Structure formats: C-alpha cells, structure tokens
C-alpha cells in the first residue's frame, strides 16, 4: 500500500478568468515533482448537491455565470477534495492537488481566487452521509480561511485552526501547541497553502519546515483519528520552488 495518494485531474490546467497569479502553471509545477513519487487517483467532479450543502443556490448560479470553464473546474476541485477525504477515511493520507483553491469561499460569497470551498464540501458530505461526526481543519495558508470559518461557524463538531504567525518559530510553535491541544476527532483536513514560503508573499517558512509540518500532522492524525488525514491545495505562488515545497510536505505527511 502506498504511504500517500495524490488526487489530480488534467483539467485542473484549464484556463479560466481569475487572478494572473492563480495560474495553471501552479498545479503543473507541483504535478511535475510529485507524479512519479506517489500514485495518482483521478478526481471526479462534485455533484451539485454536494456543493449545495455549503453554498447557496444563488452563489452557485453566480459561479456558473462566471464561465463554463470556471464552473466545471471548480466542481472538479471540490470533487478532488471529496476523493481525497474518501481515501483518508481508509487511513491513507491523501493530497488533493486541485485548482481553484477554496478556503475563501463562504456560504454565499466567494473571493480570493476561490469559487467553491473544496475542503468544506468534502467534510460536510462525510457528515451528511454519517461517515464522520466530527473533524478538525488546520489551515496552513498565509491568509485566513475565512470562507471555511463562515461555513462551520455554527457547527461545534468542526474545529478550525488557522495557523497565523509573523515568524517561522512562532508558526511552528503555534501549530505544535494546537495539535497538542486537540483531542480525538474523526478526520483531519488540511487547507495546505504554501504562500508562507520564504520567497513567496509570507516570507517565513523554508522547504524543510514543510516537511516537518507534514510529519507533525501525520503524527497528530495517528494519535487523534486513526491516521485519517487529507490535505487540499490552497495558495502558493512562487512557481520555481512550489513543487519541491509540496513534495517535502507530502513526504512528511507520508512518513518518508
Ligand atoms: Zn493565501
């Protein structure tokens, strides 16, 4: 059995109207580094009913009006998170190499290069079908997962940890403390942003830090929820090193 699965679909390379920094080259760079390292599971589009558990029908219609490419790629990203969460439930850590990102998409509002909240769609589906009763979401991105917070605001069964820090040491310490404080849960979901990188906007974390973070999350998943852990790509815009940073994180998560 592989120590980690990668969920991917070539249609994540679709060009649709968004910020120029949130470009197909992001997933291309990551895929180039990871595709011969871990087995790939192909994503399927999410069903509209999966999306409607977390977003209003009015918002879904607004995304449809952006363009057909936007809507279909956003459905495929949410479907990638769903597939990653299903693999995680078998005890295999899984990374959803998806695009567009999702953590800024709230119940009736989307922004920040996000359309549907991929990680929230996946967790809400597992709760709705009775597979899990609780989850912890750890958001590693430079920016707050405000959409995820808004979606789960009234749901005490989902605990959201936004890791925010101005320095490398503070980031790693905060994450360690929060993981240590967490008690048993059914599933760990990671909003994996890499814009905290030293050469990216955040300017604090190095490649080996991502490996250590992946490894610490793996250990926490072992202790808290029988190794059930999935990560979904959020931000990360420094293309020359994005692939090696995600690889380091995944190797840590896989226990390699
Ligand atoms: Zn970000």
Coordinates of N, CA and C and ligand atoms in Angstrom, one line a residue:
X1 N 0.9 -1.2 0.0 CA 0.0 0.0 0.0 C 0.9 1.2 0.0
X2 N 0.5 2.2 -0.8 CA 1.3 3.4 -0.9 C 1.1 4.2 0.4
X3 N 2.2 4.9 0.8 CA 2.1 5.7 2.0 C 1.3 7.0 1.8
X4 N 1.0 7.4 0.6 CA 0.2 8.6 0.3 C -0.4 8.6 -1.1
X5 N -1.6 9.0 -1.3 CA -2.1 9.1 -2.6 C -2.2 10.6 -3.0
X6 N -2.2 10.8 -4.3 CA -2.3 12.1 -4.9 C -3.6 12.1 -5.7
X7 N -4.5 13.1 -5.5 CA -5.7 13.2 -6.3 C -5.4 14.4 -7.3
X8 N -5.7 14.1 -8.5 CA -5.4 15.0 -9.6 C -6.3 14.8 -10.8
X9 N -6.4 15.8 -11.6 CA -7.1 15.7 -12.9 C -6.4 16.7 -13.9
X10 N -6.2 16.3 -15.1 CA -5.5 17.2 -16.0 C -6.3 18.5 -16.3
X11 N -7.6 18.4 -16.1 CA -8.4 19.6 -16.3 C -8.2 20.7 -15.2
X12 N -7.4 20.4 -14.2 CA -7.0 21.5 -13.3 C -6.1 22.5 -14.0
X13 N -5.6 22.1 -15.2 CA -4.8 23.0 -16.0 C -5.7 24.0 -16.9
X14 N -7.0 23.9 -16.7 CA -7.9 24.7 -17.5 C -7.6 26.2 -17.2
X15 N -7.6 27.0 -18.3 CA -7.5 28.4 -18.1 C -8.9 29.0 -18.0
X16 N -9.1 29.7 -16.9 CA -10.4 30.4 -16.7 C -10.1 31.8 -16.2
X17 N -11.0 32.7 -16.2 CA -10.7 34.0 -15.7 C -10.6 34.1 -14.2
X18 N -9.4 34.5 -13.8 CA -9.1 34.7 -12.4 C -7.8 35.6 -12.3
X19 N -7.3 35.7 -11.1 CA -6.0 36.5 -11.0 C -4.9 35.8 -11.8
X20 N -4.0 36.6 -12.3 CA -3.0 36.0 -13.1 C -2.0 35.1 -12.3
X21 N -1.9 35.4 -11.0 CA -1.0 34.6 -10.2 C -1.6 33.2 -9.9
X22 N -2.9 33.0 -9.9 CA -3.5 31.7 -9.7 C -3.7 31.0 -11.0
X23 N -2.5 30.6 -11.5 CA -2.4 30.1 -12.9 C -2.3 28.6 -13.0
X24 N -2.6 28.0 -14.2 CA -2.4 26.6 -14.4 C -1.0 26.1 -14.1
X25 N 0.0 27.0 -14.3 CA 1.4 26.6 -14.0 C 1.7 26.2 -12.6
X26 N 0.8 26.6 -11.7 CA 1.0 26.2 -10.3 C 0.8 24.7 -10.1
X27 N -0.3 24.1 -10.6 CA -0.5 22.7 -10.4 C 0.4 21.9 -11.4
X28 N 0.8 22.5 -12.5 CA 1.7 21.9 -13.4 C 3.1 21.7 -12.7
X29 N 3.6 22.7 -12.0 CA 4.8 22.6 -11.3 C 4.8 21.6 -10.2
X30 N 3.7 21.5 -9.5 CA 3.6 20.5 -8.4 C 3.5 19.1 -9.0
X31 N 2.7 18.9 -10.0 CA 2.5 17.6 -10.7 C 3.8 17.1 -11.2
X32 N 4.6 18.0 -11.7 CA 5.9 17.6 -12.3 C 6.8 17.0 -11.2
X33 N 6.7 17.5 -10.0 CA 7.6 17.0 -8.9 C 7.0 15.7 -8.2
X34 N 5.7 15.6 -8.2 CA 5.1 14.6 -7.4 C 4.5 13.3 -8.1
X35 N 4.3 13.5 -9.5 CA 3.6 12.5 -10.2 C 4.4 11.1 -10.3
X36 N 5.7 11.2 -10.2 CA 6.4 9.9 -10.2 C 6.8 9.4 -8.8
X37 N 6.3 10.1 -7.9 CA 6.6 9.8 -6.5 C 5.5 9.1 -5.7
X38 N 4.2 9.5 -6.1 CA 3.1 8.9 -5.4 C 2.0 8.5 -6.5
X39 N 1.3 7.4 -6.2 CA 0.2 7.0 -7.1 C -0.9 8.1 -7.2
X40 N -1.4 8.2 -8.4 CA -2.4 9.3 -8.7 C -3.8 8.6 -8.8
X41 N -4.7 9.2 -8.1 CA -6.1 8.9 -8.2 C -6.8 10.0 -9.0
X42 N -7.6 9.7 -10.0 CA -8.2 10.8 -10.8 C -9.5 11.3 -10.1
X43 N -9.5 12.6 -10.0 CA -10.7 13.3 -9.4 C -11.9 13.2 -10.4
X44 N -13.1 13.2 -9.8 CA -14.3 13.3 -10.5 C -15.0 14.6 -10.1
X45 N -15.8 15.2 -10.9 CA -16.5 16.4 -10.5 C -17.4 16.2 -9.3
X46 N -17.5 17.1 -8.4 CA -18.5 17.1 -7.3 C -19.9 17.2 -7.9
X47 N -20.9 16.6 -7.2 CA -22.3 16.8 -7.7 C -22.8 18.1 -7.1
X48 N -23.7 18.7 -7.8 CA -24.3 19.9 -7.4 C -24.8 19.8 -6.0
X49 N -25.4 18.7 -5.6 CA -26.0 18.5 -4.3 C -24.9 18.6 -3.2
X50 N -23.7 18.2 -3.6 CA -22.5 18.3 -2.6 C -22.2 19.7 -2.4
X51 N -22.2 20.5 -3.5 CA -21.9 21.9 -3.3 C -23.0 22.7 -2.5
X52 N -24.2 22.3 -2.8 CA -25.3 23.0 -2.1 C -25.4 22.7 -0.6
X53 N -24.6 21.8 -0.1 CA -24.6 21.6 1.4 C -23.9 22.8 2.0
X54 N -23.0 23.5 1.3 CA -22.3 24.6 1.9 C -22.5 25.9 1.3
X55 N -23.0 25.9 0.0 CA -23.2 27.2 -0.6 C -24.7 27.4 -1.0
X56 N -25.1 28.6 -1.1 CA -26.5 28.9 -1.5 C -26.6 28.7 -3.0
X57 N -27.8 28.4 -3.4 CA -28.0 28.1 -4.9 C -27.8 29.4 -5.6
X58 N -28.0 30.6 -5.0 CA -27.8 31.9 -5.7 C -26.3 32.0 -6.0
X59 N -25.4 31.6 -5.0 CA -24.0 31.7 -5.2 C -23.5 30.7 -6.3
X60 N -24.0 29.5 -6.3 CA -23.7 28.5 -7.3 C -24.0 29.1 -8.7
X61 N -25.2 29.7 -8.8 CA -25.6 30.3 -10.1 C -24.6 31.4 -10.5
X62 N -24.1 32.2 -9.5 CA -23.2 33.2 -9.9 C -21.9 32.6 -10.4
X63 N -21.4 31.5 -9.8 CA -20.2 30.9 -10.3 C -20.5 30.3 -11.7
X64 N -21.6 29.8 -11.9 CA -22.0 29.3 -13.3 C -21.9 30.4 -14.3
X65 N -22.3 31.6 -13.9 CA -22.3 32.8 -14.8 C -20.9 33.3 -15.1
X66 N -19.9 32.9 -14.2 CA -18.5 33.4 -14.5 C -18.1 32.8 -15.9
X67 N -18.1 31.5 -16.0 CA -17.9 30.9 -17.3 C -18.1 29.4 -17.1
X68 N -18.3 28.7 -18.2 CA -18.5 27.2 -18.1 C -17.2 26.6 -17.6
X69 N -16.0 27.2 -18.1 CA -14.7 26.6 -17.6 C -14.5 26.8 -16.1
X70 N -14.9 28.0 -15.6 CA -14.8 28.2 -14.2 C -15.6 27.2 -13.4
X71 N -16.9 27.1 -13.8 CA -17.8 26.3 -13.0 C -17.4 24.8 -13.0
X72 N -17.0 24.4 -14.2 CA -16.6 22.9 -14.3 C -15.3 22.6 -13.6
X73 N -14.3 23.6 -13.6 CA -13.1 23.3 -12.9 C -13.3 23.4 -11.4
X74 N -14.2 24.3 -11.0 CA -14.5 24.5 -9.6 C -15.2 23.2 -9.1
X75 N -16.1 22.6 -9.9 CA -16.7 21.4 -9.5 C -15.7 20.2 -9.4
X76 N -14.7 20.3 -10.3 CA -13.7 19.2 -10.3 C -12.8 19.4 -9.1
X77 N -12.5 20.6 -8.7 CA -11.7 20.8 -7.5 C -12.4 20.3 -6.2
X78 N -13.7 20.6 -6.1 CA -14.4 20.1 -5.0 C -14.5 18.6 -5.0
X79 N -14.6 18.0 -6.2 CA -14.6 16.6 -6.3 C -13.3 16.0 -6.0
X80 N -12.2 16.7 -6.2 CA -10.9 16.2 -5.8 C -10.7 16.2 -4.3
X81 N -11.3 17.2 -3.6 CA -11.3 17.2 -2.2 C -12.1 16.0 -1.6
X82 N -13.3 15.8 -2.3 CA -14.1 14.7 -1.8 C -13.4 13.3 -2.0
X83 N -12.7 13.2 -3.1 CA -12.0 11.9 -3.3 C -10.8 11.8 -2.3
X84 N -10.2 12.9 -2.0 CA -9.1 12.8 -1.0 C -9.6 12.5 0.3
X85 N -10.8 13.0 0.7 CA -11.3 12.7 2.0 C -11.8 11.2 2.1
X86 N -12.2 10.7 1.0 CA -12.6 9.3 1.0 C -11.4 8.4 1.1
X87 N -10.3 8.7 0.5 CA -9.1 7.9 0.7 C -8.6 8.0 2.1
X88 N -8.7 9.2 2.7 CA -8.2 9.4 4.0 C -9.0 8.6 5.0
X89 N -10.3 8.3 4.7 CA -11.1 7.5 5.6 C -10.7 6.1 5.6
X90 N -9.9 5.7 4.6 CA -9.3 4.3 4.6 C -8.0 4.3 5.4
X91 N -7.6 5.5 5.9 CA -6.3 5.5 6.7 C -5.1 5.9 5.9
X92 N -5.3 6.3 4.6 CA -4.2 6.6 3.8 C -4.1 8.2 3.6
X93 N -3.1 8.8 4.1 CA -3.0 10.3 3.9 C -3.0 10.6 2.4
X94 N -3.8 11.6 2.0 CA -4.0 11.9 0.6 C -3.9 13.4 0.4
X95 N -3.3 13.8 -0.7 CA -3.1 15.2 -1.0 C -3.9 15.5 -2.3
X96 N -4.9 16.5 -2.2 CA -5.6 16.9 -3.3 C -4.9 18.0 -4.0
X97 N -4.3 17.7 -5.2 CA -3.6 18.7 -6.0 C -4.6 19.3 -6.9
X98 N -5.4 20.2 -6.3 CA -6.6 20.8 -7.0 C -6.4 22.3 -7.3
X99 N -7.2 22.7 -8.2 CA -7.3 24.1 -8.6 C -8.6 24.4 -9.2
X100 N -9.3 25.4 -8.9 CA -9.0 26.5 -8.0 C -9.0 26.1 -6.5
X101 N -8.3 27.0 -5.7 CA -8.4 26.8 -4.2 C -9.8 27.1 -3.7
X102 N -10.0 27.0 -2.4 CA -11.4 27.1 -1.9 C -11.6 27.8 -0.6
X103 N -10.6 28.0 0.2 CA -10.8 28.4 1.6 C -11.4 29.8 1.8
X104 N -11.4 30.6 0.8 CA -12.1 32.0 0.9 C -13.6 31.9 0.4
X105 N -14.0 30.8 0.0 CA -15.4 30.7 -0.4 C -16.3 30.4 0.8
X106 N -17.2 31.3 1.1 CA -18.2 31.2 2.2 C -19.5 30.7 1.7
X107 N -20.5 30.7 2.6 CA -21.9 30.2 2.2 C -22.4 30.9 1.0
X108 N -22.3 32.2 0.9 CA -22.9 33.0 -0.1 C -22.0 34.0 -0.8
X109 N -20.7 33.7 -0.6 CA -19.7 34.7 -1.1 C -18.4 34.0 -1.4
X110 N -17.8 34.4 -2.6 CA -16.5 33.8 -2.9 C -15.6 34.9 -3.4
X111 N -14.3 34.8 -3.1 CA -13.3 35.8 -3.5 C -11.9 35.1 -3.3
X112 N -10.9 35.9 -3.6 CA -9.5 35.4 -3.3 C -9.2 34.2 -4.1
X113 N -9.6 34.2 -5.4 CA -9.2 33.1 -6.4 C -10.0 31.8 -6.1
X114 N -10.9 31.9 -5.1 CA -11.7 30.7 -4.7 C -13.1 30.8 -5.3
X115 N -13.7 29.6 -5.6 CA -15.1 29.6 -6.0 C -16.0 28.7 -5.1
X116 N -15.7 27.4 -5.0 CA -16.4 26.6 -4.1 C -15.4 26.2 -3.0
X117 N -15.9 26.0 -1.7 CA -15.0 25.7 -0.6 C -14.7 24.2 -0.6
X118 N -13.6 23.8 -1.3 CA -13.4 22.4 -1.5 C -13.3 21.5 -0.2
X119 N -12.6 22.0 0.8 CA -12.4 21.2 2.0 C -13.7 21.1 2.7
X120 N -14.5 22.2 2.7 CA -15.8 22.2 3.4 C -16.8 21.3 2.7
X121 N -16.8 21.3 1.4 CA -17.7 20.4 0.7 C -17.4 18.9 1.0
X122 N -16.1 18.6 1.1 CA -15.7 17.2 1.4 C -16.2 16.8 2.8
X123 N -15.9 17.7 3.8 CA -16.2 17.3 5.2 C -17.7 17.3 5.4
X124 N -18.4 18.2 4.8 CA -19.9 18.3 5.0 C -20.5 17.1 4.4
X125 N -20.0 16.6 3.3 CA -20.6 15.4 2.7 C -20.4 14.2 3.6
X126 N -19.2 14.0 4.2 CA -19.0 12.9 5.1 C -19.8 13.0 6.3
X127 N -20.1 14.2 6.8 CA -21.0 14.3 7.9 C -22.4 14.0 7.5
X128 N -22.8 14.5 6.3 CA -24.2 14.3 5.9 C -24.5 12.8 5.7
X129 N -23.5 12.0 5.2 CA -23.8 10.6 5.0 C -23.5 9.7 6.2
X130 N -23.1 10.4 7.3 CA -23.0 9.6 8.5 C -21.6 9.0 8.7
X131 N -20.7 9.3 7.8 CA -19.3 8.6 7.9 C -18.5 9.2 9.0
X132 N -18.6 10.5 9.3 CA -17.9 11.1 10.4 C -18.9 12.0 11.2
X133 N -18.6 12.2 12.5 CA -19.4 13.1 13.3 C -18.6 14.3 13.7
X134 N -17.3 14.3 13.5 CA -16.5 15.5 13.8 C -15.3 15.6 12.9
X135 N -14.7 16.8 12.9 CA -13.5 17.0 12.1 C -12.7 18.2 12.6
X136 N -11.4 18.1 12.4 CA -10.6 19.3 12.7 C -10.0 19.8 11.3
X137 N -10.1 21.1 11.1 CA -9.5 21.7 9.9 C -8.3 22.5 10.3
X138 N -7.1 22.2 9.7 CA -5.9 23.1 10.0 C -5.6 23.8 8.7
X139 N -5.7 25.1 8.8 CA -5.4 26.0 7.7 C -4.0 26.6 7.8
X140 N -3.1 26.1 6.9 CA -1.7 26.5 6.9 C -1.4 27.7 6.0
X141 N -2.4 28.1 5.3 CA -2.2 29.2 4.3 C -1.8 30.5 5.0
X142 N -1.1 31.4 4.2 CA -0.8 32.7 4.8 C -2.0 33.5 5.1
X143 N -3.1 33.2 4.4 CA -4.3 34.0 4.6 C -5.4 33.2 5.4
X144 N -6.2 33.9 6.2 CA -7.2 33.2 6.9 C -8.2 32.5 6.0
X145 N -8.6 31.3 6.4 CA -9.6 30.6 5.7 C -11.0 31.1 6.2
X146 N -11.3 32.3 5.8 CA -12.5 33.0 6.2 C -13.8 32.3 5.7
X147 N -13.7 31.8 4.5 CA -14.8 31.1 4.0 C -15.2 29.8 4.8
X148 N -14.1 29.0 5.1 CA -14.3 27.8 5.9 C -14.8 28.2 7.3
X149 N -14.3 29.2 7.9 CA -14.8 29.7 9.2 C -16.3 30.0 9.1
X150 N -16.7 30.7 8.1 CA -18.1 31.2 8.0 C -19.0 29.9 7.8
X151 N -18.5 29.0 7.0 CA -19.4 27.8 6.8 C -19.6 27.0 8.0
X152 N -18.6 26.8 8.9 CA -18.7 26.0 10.1 C -18.9 26.8 11.3
X153 N -19.2 28.1 11.2 CA -19.4 28.9 12.4 C -20.3 28.3 13.4
X154 N -21.4 27.8 13.0 CA -22.5 27.3 13.9 C -22.4 25.8 14.0
X155 N -21.3 25.2 13.7 CA -21.1 23.7 13.8 C -20.0 23.4 14.8
X156 N -20.3 23.1 16.0 CA -19.3 22.8 17.0 C -18.5 21.5 16.8
X157 N -19.0 20.7 15.9 CA -18.4 19.4 15.6 C -17.1 19.6 14.7
X158 N -17.0 20.8 14.1 CA -15.8 21.1 13.2 C -15.0 22.2 13.9
X159 N -13.8 21.8 14.3 CA -12.9 22.7 15.0 C -11.9 23.2 13.9
X160 N -11.8 24.6 13.8 CA -10.9 25.1 12.7 C -9.7 25.8 13.4
X161 N -8.5 25.4 13.0 CA -7.3 26.0 13.5 C -6.6 26.8 12.3
X162 N -6.7 28.1 12.4 CA -6.0 28.9 11.4 C -4.6 29.2 12.0
X163 N -3.5 28.8 11.4 CA -2.2 29.0 11.9 C -1.7 30.3 11.3
X164 N -1.5 31.3 12.2 CA -1.1 32.6 11.8 C 0.1 33.0 12.6
X165 N 1.2 33.5 12.0 CA 2.3 33.9 12.7 C 3.2 34.8 11.9
X166 N 3.9 35.6 12.5 CA 4.8 36.6 11.7 C 6.2 36.0 11.5
X167 N 6.6 35.0 12.3 CA 7.9 34.4 12.2 C 7.8 32.9 12.1
X168 N 8.9 32.3 11.6 CA 9.0 30.9 11.4 C 8.8 30.2 12.7
X169 N 9.5 30.6 13.7 CA 9.5 30.0 15.0 C 8.0 30.0 15.6
X170 N 7.4 31.2 15.5 CA 6.1 31.3 16.0 C 5.1 30.4 15.3
X171 N 5.3 30.3 14.0 CA 4.4 29.5 13.2 C 4.5 28.0 13.6
X172 N 5.7 27.5 13.7 CA 5.9 26.1 14.1 C 5.4 25.8 15.5
X173 N 5.7 26.8 16.4 CA 5.3 26.6 17.8 C 3.8 26.6 18.0
X174 N 3.1 27.6 17.3 CA 1.7 27.7 17.3 C 1.0 26.4 16.8
X175 N 1.5 25.9 15.7 CA 1.0 24.6 15.1 C 1.1 23.5 16.1
X176 N 2.4 23.4 16.7 CA 2.6 22.3 17.6 C 1.7 22.4 18.8
X177 N 1.5 23.6 19.3 CA 0.6 23.7 20.5 C -0.8 23.3 20.2
X178 N -1.3 23.8 19.0 CA -2.7 23.5 18.6 C -2.9 22.0 18.4
X179 N -1.9 21.4 17.7 CA -2.0 19.9 17.5 C -2.0 19.2 18.8
X180 N -1.2 19.6 19.8 CA -1.1 19.0 21.1 C -2.4 19.2 21.9
X181 N -3.0 20.3 21.7 CA -4.3 20.6 22.5 C -5.5 19.8 21.9
X182 N -5.4 19.4 20.6 CA -6.6 18.7 20.0 C -6.8 17.4 20.6
X183 N -8.1 17.1 20.8 CA -8.5 15.8 21.3 C -9.1 15.0 20.2
X184 N -9.5 13.7 20.5 CA -9.9 12.8 19.4 C -11.0 13.4 18.5
X185 N -10.8 13.1 17.2 CA -11.8 13.5 16.2 C -11.9 12.4 15.2
X186 N -12.7 12.6 14.2 CA -12.9 11.5 13.2 C -12.0 11.7 12.0
X187 N -11.6 13.0 11.7 CA -10.9 13.3 10.5 C -10.1 14.6 10.6
X188 N -8.9 14.6 10.1 CA -8.1 15.8 10.0 C -8.1 16.3 8.5
X189 N -8.5 17.5 8.3 CA -8.4 18.1 7.0 C -7.5 19.3 7.0
X190 N -6.6 19.4 6.0 CA -5.6 20.4 6.0 C -5.8 21.3 4.7
X191 N -6.0 22.6 5.0 CA -6.0 23.6 3.9 C -4.5 23.9 3.7
X192 N -3.9 23.3 2.7 CA -2.5 23.4 2.5 C -2.1 24.5 1.6
X193 N -1.8 25.7 2.2 CA -1.3 26.8 1.4 C 0.2 26.9 1.6
X194 N 0.9 27.3 0.5 CA 2.4 27.4 0.5 C 2.8 28.8 0.3
X195 N 1.9 29.8 0.5 CA 2.3 31.2 0.3 C 3.0 31.8 1.5
X196 N 3.2 30.9 2.6 CA 4.1 31.3 3.7 C 5.6 31.1 3.4
X197 N 5.9 30.6 2.3 CA 7.3 30.3 1.9 C 8.2 31.5 1.9
X198 N 9.4 31.3 2.2 CA 10.4 32.5 2.3 C 10.4 33.4 1.1
X199 N 10.3 32.7 -0.1 CA 10.3 33.5 -1.3 C 8.9 33.9 -1.9
X200 N 7.9 33.5 -1.1 CA 6.5 33.8 -1.5 C 6.1 35.0 -0.7
X201 N 4.8 35.4 -0.7 CA 4.3 36.6 0.0 C 4.6 36.6 1.5
X202 N 4.5 35.4 2.1 CA 4.6 35.3 3.6 C 6.0 35.5 4.1
X203 N 6.9 34.9 3.4 CA 8.3 35.1 3.7 C 8.8 34.5 5.0
X204 N 8.2 33.4 5.4 CA 8.7 32.9 6.7 C 9.2 31.4 6.7
X205 N 8.6 30.5 5.9 CA 8.9 29.1 6.1 C 9.8 28.6 4.9
X206 N 10.7 27.6 5.3 CA 11.6 27.0 4.3 C 11.1 25.6 3.9
X207 N 11.7 25.1 2.9 CA 11.2 23.8 2.4 C 11.2 22.7 3.5
X208 N 12.3 22.7 4.3 CA 12.3 21.6 5.3 C 11.3 21.8 6.4
X209 N 10.8 23.1 6.6 CA 9.7 23.3 7.5 C 8.5 22.6 7.0
X210 N 8.2 22.7 5.7 CA 7.0 22.0 5.2 C 7.1 20.5 5.5
X211 N 8.3 19.9 5.4 CA 8.5 18.5 5.7 C 8.1 18.2 7.1
X212 N 8.6 19.1 8.0 CA 8.4 18.9 9.5 C 6.9 19.1 9.8
X213 N 6.3 20.0 9.1 CA 4.8 20.3 9.3 C 4.0 19.0 8.9
X214 N 4.4 18.5 7.7 CA 3.7 17.3 7.2 C 3.9 16.1 8.2
X215 N 5.1 16.0 8.7 CA 5.4 14.9 9.6 C 4.6 15.1 11.0
X216 N 4.6 16.3 11.5 CA 3.8 16.5 12.7 C 2.3 16.3 12.6
X217 N 1.8 16.7 11.4 CA 0.4 16.4 11.2 C 0.1 14.9 11.1
X218 N 1.1 14.2 10.4 CA 0.9 12.7 10.4 C 0.8 12.1 11.8
X219 N 1.7 12.6 12.6 CA 1.7 12.0 14.0 C 0.4 12.4 14.7
X220 N 0.0 13.6 14.5 CA -1.3 14.0 15.2 C -2.4 13.2 14.6
X221 N -2.5 12.9 13.3 CA -3.6 12.1 12.8 C -3.5 10.7 13.3
X222 N -2.3 10.2 13.6 CA -2.2 8.8 14.1 C -2.8 8.8 15.6
X223 N -2.5 9.9 16.3 CA -2.9 9.9 17.7 C -4.4 10.3 17.8
X224 N -4.9 11.1 16.9 CA -6.3 11.7 17.1 C -7.4 10.9 16.3
X225 N -7.0 10.3 15.1 CA -8.1 9.8 14.3 C -7.6 8.7 13.4
X226 N -6.9 7.7 13.9 CA -6.5 6.5 13.2 C -6.0 6.8 11.8
X227 N -5.1 7.8 11.8 CA -4.3 8.2 10.5 C -5.2 8.8 9.4
X228 N -6.4 9.2 9.8 CA -7.3 9.7 8.7 C -7.0 11.2 8.5
X229 N -6.4 11.5 7.4 CA -5.9 12.8 7.2 C -5.8 13.1 5.7
X230 N -6.4 14.2 5.3 CA -6.3 14.7 3.9 C -5.9 16.1 3.8
X231 N -5.2 16.5 2.8 CA -4.8 17.9 2.6 C -5.3 18.3 1.2
X232 N -5.7 19.6 1.1 CA -6.1 20.1 -0.2 C -5.3 21.4 -0.5
X233 N -4.8 21.5 -1.7 CA -4.0 22.7 -2.0 C -4.9 24.0 -2.0
X234 N -4.3 25.0 -1.3 CA -4.9 26.4 -1.3 C -3.9 27.3 -2.1
X235 N -3.3 28.2 -1.4 CA -2.4 29.2 -2.1 C -1.0 28.6 -2.3
X236 N -0.1 29.5 -2.7 CA 1.3 29.2 -3.1 C 1.6 29.6 -4.5
X237 N 2.5 30.7 -4.6 CA 2.6 31.3 -5.9 C 4.0 31.5 -6.4
X238 N 5.0 31.0 -5.6 CA 6.4 31.1 -6.1 C 6.7 29.9 -6.9
X239 N 6.5 30.0 -8.2 CA 6.5 28.8 -9.0 C 7.8 28.0 -9.0
X240 N 9.0 28.7 -9.0 CA 10.2 27.9 -9.0 C 10.4 26.8 -7.9
X241 N 9.8 27.1 -6.7 CA 10.0 26.2 -5.6 C 8.7 25.6 -5.1
X242 N 7.6 25.9 -5.8 CA 6.3 25.4 -5.3 C 6.3 23.8 -5.3
X243 N 6.8 23.2 -6.3 CA 6.8 21.8 -6.4 C 7.6 21.1 -5.3
X244 N 8.8 21.6 -5.1 CA 9.6 21.0 -4.1 C 9.0 21.2 -2.7
X245 N 8.4 22.3 -2.4 CA 7.7 22.5 -1.1 C 6.6 21.6 -0.9
X246 N 5.8 21.4 -1.9 CA 4.6 20.5 -1.7 C 5.1 19.0 -1.6
X247 N 6.2 18.7 -2.3 CA 6.8 17.4 -2.2 C 7.3 17.1 -0.8
X248 N 8.0 18.1 -0.2 CA 8.5 18.0 1.1 C 7.4 17.8 2.1
X249 N 6.3 18.6 2.0 CA 5.1 18.4 2.8 C 4.5 17.0 2.7
X250 N 4.4 16.6 1.5 CA 3.8 15.2 1.3 C 4.7 14.1 1.8
X251 N 6.0 14.3 1.6 CA 6.9 13.2 2.2 C 6.8 13.2 3.7
X252 N 6.6 14.3 4.3 CA 6.4 14.4 5.8 C 5.1 13.7 6.1
X253 N 4.1 14.0 5.4 CA 2.7 13.5 5.7 C 2.7 12.0 5.4
X254 N 3.5 11.5 4.5 CA 3.6 10.1 4.2 C 4.5 9.3 5.2
X255 N 5.3 10.1 6.0 CA 6.2 9.4 6.9 C 7.5 8.9 6.2
X256 N 7.8 9.6 5.1 CA 9.0 9.2 4.4 C 10.3 9.9 4.8
Ligands
LIG1 ZN1 -3.1 32.5 0.6

